[in-house]
Coordinates of C-alpha atoms in Angstrom, one line a residue:
M344 CA 32.5 -11.0 31.7
S345 CA 33.7 -10.8 35.4
F346 CA 31.5 -9.8 38.4
G347 CA 32.7 -8.4 41.7
E348 CA 36.1 -7.0 42.3
P349 CA 38.7 -8.1 39.6
E350 CA 42.0 -9.7 40.2
R351 CA 44.7 -7.3 40.9
F352 CA 47.6 -7.4 38.5
G353 CA 51.0 -8.1 40.0
E354 CA 49.5 -9.5 43.2
R355 CA 48.5 -12.9 44.3
W356 CA 45.5 -11.6 46.4
R357 CA 42.0 -12.6 45.2
P358 CA 38.7 -11.4 46.7
R359 CA 36.7 -13.9 48.7
V360 CA 33.6 -15.0 46.9
G361 CA 30.8 -16.0 49.3
A362 CA 27.5 -17.6 48.6
R363 CA 25.6 -14.2 48.4
T364 CA 28.1 -12.9 45.8
V365 CA 27.6 -16.0 43.7
A366 CA 23.8 -15.7 44.0
A367 CA 23.9 -12.0 43.0
A368 CA 26.1 -12.9 40.1
A369 CA 23.8 -15.6 39.0
C370 CA 20.8 -13.1 39.2
V371 CA 22.7 -10.6 37.1
V372 CA 23.6 -13.2 34.5
L373 CA 20.0 -14.4 34.4
G374 CA 18.7 -10.8 34.1
L375 CA 21.0 -10.0 31.3
G376 CA 20.0 -13.2 29.6
L377 CA 16.4 -12.4 29.7
I378 CA 16.9 -8.9 28.4
G379 CA 19.1 -10.1 25.6
G380 CA 16.6 -12.9 24.8
A381 CA 13.8 -10.4 24.6
A382 CA 15.7 -8.1 22.4
T383 CA 16.8 -10.9 20.1
G384 CA 13.2 -12.2 19.9
S385 CA 12.0 -8.7 19.0
W386 CA 14.6 -8.5 16.3
L387 CA 13.8 -11.8 14.8
T388 CA 10.1 -11.1 14.6
G389 CA 10.5 -7.6 13.3
D390 CA 8.8 -5.9 16.3
N391 CA 11.4 -3.4 17.2
G392 CA 9.9 -0.1 15.9
A393 CA 11.7 1.4 12.9
D394 CA 13.5 -1.7 11.9
G395 CA 10.2 -3.7 12.0
A396 CA 8.6 -1.2 9.7
Q397 CA 11.6 -1.3 7.4
N398 CA 11.4 -5.1 7.2
A399 CA 7.6 -4.9 6.4
F400 CA 8.3 -2.3 3.7
G401 CA 11.0 -4.5 2.2
T402 CA 8.6 -7.5 2.1
A403 CA 5.8 -5.5 0.6
R404 CA 8.0 -3.9 -2.1
A405 CA 8.9 -7.3 -3.5
L406 CA 5.3 -8.5 -3.8
W407 CA 4.8 -7.2 -7.4
H408 CA 7.0 -10.0 -8.7
S409 CA 6.4 -12.7 -6.1
V410 CA 2.6 -12.8 -5.7
P411 CA 0.2 -14.3 -8.4
V412 CA -1.8 -11.7 -10.2
D413 CA -5.0 -13.2 -9.0
D414 CA -4.0 -12.5 -5.4
L415 CA -3.8 -8.8 -6.0
F416 CA -6.4 -8.5 -8.8
P417 CA -8.9 -11.3 -8.5
P418 CA -10.9 -12.4 -11.6
T419 CA -14.1 -11.5 -9.7
V420 CA -14.5 -9.0 -6.9
Q421 CA -17.5 -8.9 -4.7
G422 CA -18.6 -5.4 -3.6
T423 CA -21.2 -6.1 -1.0
G424 CA -22.8 -2.7 -0.2
A425 CA -20.4 -0.9 -2.4
G426 CA -23.0 0.6 -4.8
P427 CA -25.2 3.7 -4.4
G428 CA -27.5 3.4 -1.5
G429 CA -25.6 0.3 -0.2
A430 CA -26.4 -1.8 -3.3
D431 CA -24.2 -4.8 -3.9
R432 CA -21.7 -4.8 -6.8
T433 CA -19.8 -7.5 -8.6
W434 CA -16.8 -6.6 -10.7
T435 CA -15.2 -8.9 -13.4
R436 CA -11.7 -8.5 -14.5
I437 CA -11.4 -8.1 -18.2
A438 CA -7.7 -7.1 -18.7
V439 CA -4.4 -7.1 -16.9
A440 CA -1.6 -4.9 -18.0
R441 CA 2.0 -6.1 -18.1
D442 CA 3.9 -4.8 -15.1
S443 CA 5.7 -1.6 -16.1
G444 CA 7.3 1.6 -15.1
C445 CA 5.2 4.7 -14.6
A446 CA 5.7 6.6 -17.7
H447 CA 2.4 7.8 -19.2
A448 CA 0.4 6.2 -16.4
F449 CA -0.6 9.5 -14.7
D450 CA -1.4 13.0 -15.8
P451 CA 1.8 15.1 -15.7
L452 CA 1.1 16.9 -12.5
L453 CA 0.3 13.7 -10.7
H454 CA 3.4 12.1 -12.1
E455 CA 5.4 15.0 -10.6
A456 CA 3.7 14.8 -7.3
L457 CA 4.5 11.1 -7.0
A458 CA 8.1 11.6 -8.1
P459 CA 9.5 11.9 -4.5
V460 CA 8.7 8.3 -3.6
G461 CA 10.0 6.8 -7.0
C462 CA 8.5 4.1 -9.1
Q463 CA 9.6 0.5 -8.5
R464 CA 6.9 -1.1 -10.6
L465 CA 3.3 -0.4 -11.6
L466 CA 0.5 -3.1 -11.7
R467 CA -2.8 -2.4 -13.3
A468 CA -6.1 -4.3 -14.2
T469 CA -9.3 -3.1 -15.7
Y470 CA -12.7 -4.4 -14.5
T471 CA -16.4 -4.0 -15.6
D472 CA -19.6 -4.3 -13.6
A473 CA -22.1 -7.1 -14.0
T474 CA -24.0 -5.2 -16.7
Q475 CA -20.9 -4.1 -18.5
T476 CA -22.1 -0.5 -18.2
Y477 CA -19.0 0.8 -16.5
V478 CA -15.3 0.1 -16.6
T479 CA -12.7 0.8 -13.9
T480 CA -9.0 0.6 -13.9
V481 CA -7.3 -0.1 -10.6
G482 CA -3.6 0.2 -10.0
L483 CA -0.9 -0.4 -7.5
L484 CA 2.2 1.6 -7.7
F485 CA 5.1 0.1 -5.8
T486 CA 7.4 2.8 -4.7
K487 CA 11.1 3.0 -3.7
A488 CA 10.3 5.0 -0.6
D489 CA 10.9 4.3 3.1
P490 CA 8.1 4.8 5.8
A491 CA 9.1 8.4 6.4
A492 CA 8.8 9.3 2.7
M493 CA 5.4 7.6 2.3
S494 CA 4.1 9.4 5.5
A495 CA 5.3 12.7 4.1
L496 CA 3.6 12.1 0.7
A497 CA 0.4 11.1 2.4
A498 CA 0.4 14.2 4.5
R499 CA 1.0 16.3 1.4
F500 CA -1.9 14.7 -0.4
R501 CA -4.1 15.2 2.6
D502 CA -3.1 18.8 3.4
E503 CA -3.1 20.0 -0.2
H504 CA -6.1 17.9 -1.3
L505 CA -4.1 16.6 -4.2
D506 CA -6.5 13.6 -4.5
S507 CA -9.4 15.8 -5.5
R508 CA -7.7 17.8 -8.3
A509 CA -8.9 17.0 -11.8
D510 CA -5.5 17.8 -13.2
L511 CA -3.9 15.0 -11.1
M512 CA -5.7 11.9 -12.2
P513 CA -4.4 8.4 -13.0
R514 CA -4.9 7.2 -16.5
P515 CA -7.0 4.2 -17.5
Y516 CA -5.8 1.0 -19.0
A517 CA -7.8 0.4 -22.2
A518 CA -7.5 -3.2 -23.6
A519 CA -8.3 -3.9 -27.1
G520 CA -11.0 -6.4 -27.7
T521 CA -12.8 -5.6 -24.4
V522 CA -15.6 -3.3 -23.4
A523 CA -12.8 -1.0 -22.1
A524 CA -11.3 -0.5 -25.6
G525 CA -12.5 3.0 -25.7
F526 CA -11.6 3.9 -22.2
G527 CA -9.2 6.8 -22.6
D528 CA -8.4 10.0 -20.8
R529 CA -11.5 11.9 -22.0
Q530 CA -13.7 9.1 -20.8
R531 CA -12.5 9.4 -17.1
A532 CA -15.5 10.2 -14.9
S533 CA -14.4 9.5 -11.3
W534 CA -11.2 8.5 -9.5
T535 CA -9.4 7.9 -6.2
V536 CA -5.8 8.0 -5.1
S537 CA -4.6 6.5 -1.8
V538 CA -1.1 6.9 -0.5
L539 CA -0.5 4.0 2.0
T540 CA 1.7 4.7 5.0
D541 CA 2.1 1.0 6.1
A542 CA 3.4 -0.2 2.8
P543 CA 5.4 1.4 -0.1
V544 CA 2.4 1.5 -2.3
V545 CA 0.0 4.1 -3.9
A546 CA -3.3 2.5 -4.7
Y547 CA -5.7 4.1 -7.2
A548 CA -8.8 3.6 -9.4
V549 CA -10.4 5.5 -12.2
S550 CA -13.8 4.8 -13.7
G551 CA -15.9 5.6 -16.8
W552 CA -18.7 4.5 -19.0
A553 CA -18.2 1.4 -21.2
D554 CA -19.8 3.0 -24.2
G555 CA -16.9 5.4 -24.6
R556 CA -18.7 8.7 -23.8
T557 CA -16.6 11.6 -22.9
V558 CA -16.9 13.4 -19.6
D559 CA -16.4 17.2 -19.4
T560 CA -16.2 17.4 -15.6
P561 CA -14.8 14.4 -13.8
Q562 CA -15.4 14.2 -10.1
P563 CA -13.3 12.7 -7.3
A564 CA -14.9 9.6 -5.9
A565 CA -14.9 11.0 -2.4
D566 CA -17.3 13.7 -3.6
A567 CA -19.3 11.6 -6.0
V568 CA -20.3 9.1 -3.4
R569 CA -21.9 11.8 -1.0
S570 CA -25.5 11.6 -0.5
G571 CA -27.5 14.2 -2.6
T572 CA -24.7 14.7 -5.1
T573 CA -26.4 15.3 -8.5
T574 CA -23.5 15.3 -11.0
A575 CA -23.5 12.7 -13.8
P576 CA -20.7 10.6 -12.3
A577 CA -22.5 10.6 -8.9
Q578 CA -25.9 9.7 -10.3
A579 CA -24.4 6.9 -12.4
G580 CA -22.6 5.5 -9.4
L581 CA -19.1 5.9 -11.0
G582 CA -17.7 7.3 -7.8
N583 CA -18.8 4.1 -6.0
E584 CA -17.2 2.0 -8.8
A585 CA -13.8 3.7 -8.3
Q586 CA -14.0 3.8 -4.5
G587 CA -15.4 0.3 -4.1
L588 CA -12.8 -1.4 -6.3
A589 CA -9.9 0.5 -4.9
D590 CA -10.9 -0.2 -1.4
R591 CA -11.2 -3.9 -1.9
V592 CA -7.9 -4.2 -3.9
E593 CA -6.2 -2.3 -1.1
R594 CA -7.6 -4.6 1.5
R595 CA -6.3 -7.6 -0.4
L596 CA -2.9 -6.0 -0.7
R597 CA -2.7 -5.4 3.1
K598 CA -3.9 -9.0 3.7
T599 CA -1.2 -10.3 1.3
V600 CA 1.5 -8.2 3.0
G601 CA 0.4 -9.4 6.4
T602 CA 0.6 -13.1 5.3
A603 CA 4.0 -12.5 3.7
T604 CA 5.5 -11.0 6.9
E605 CA 4.1 -13.6 9.3
K606 CA 6.8 -15.7 11.0
P607 CA 6.3 -19.3 12.1
S608 CA 5.6 -19.5 15.8

């Protein structure tokens, strides 16, 4: 790149380059170097807005096959203050489903509502409480969506209250030979669905009694955990089971994504 007046073609005349011109040129070069360096550093660290978000999404999307199952669904989950009235909970993992597609994992209308973000892979695990009274399936749906699509879906769930409709529920994972063997659709008592906007993931949990009793009126966890609610799922703390486990698995996912996207200093 040239600075100052360029050489004139066809002539032998050249401009005089004094000390001030040289100094000014050096400042311009230095300034451009600093700007370029800052831009390059931002690009390398993924801090340049939309591109950074896309990079983080790409990293998160690959976690389903690159992270050990225990990192996403630990064998034991501590739920300090997660029970009714702030009681502590401890959940033990009793089954992990093979990673799969999303067919038959959700009620039909929920499957339809989630269709715009696509299904990359579905991970699920089922837990029981310390007394083996309750069972809860928690799931992580890794989508094919970009940040804009995830934000749009989250806005739709929020504005249309899709996460509180009993005809849009995730289905449990019932594992033979465990206390969750009888945990089917009719045993669902409470549930929660969370559409993340900082990762291409939909996190959810659904809970029920371990004795296989049916539930005529399931209740969304957000309603069941409210003080003074007298429904059977609320009084049994099944809303707390679903909400507590979903929250903690979601936190672990975010922590794992953060670790995976860190760059060495």
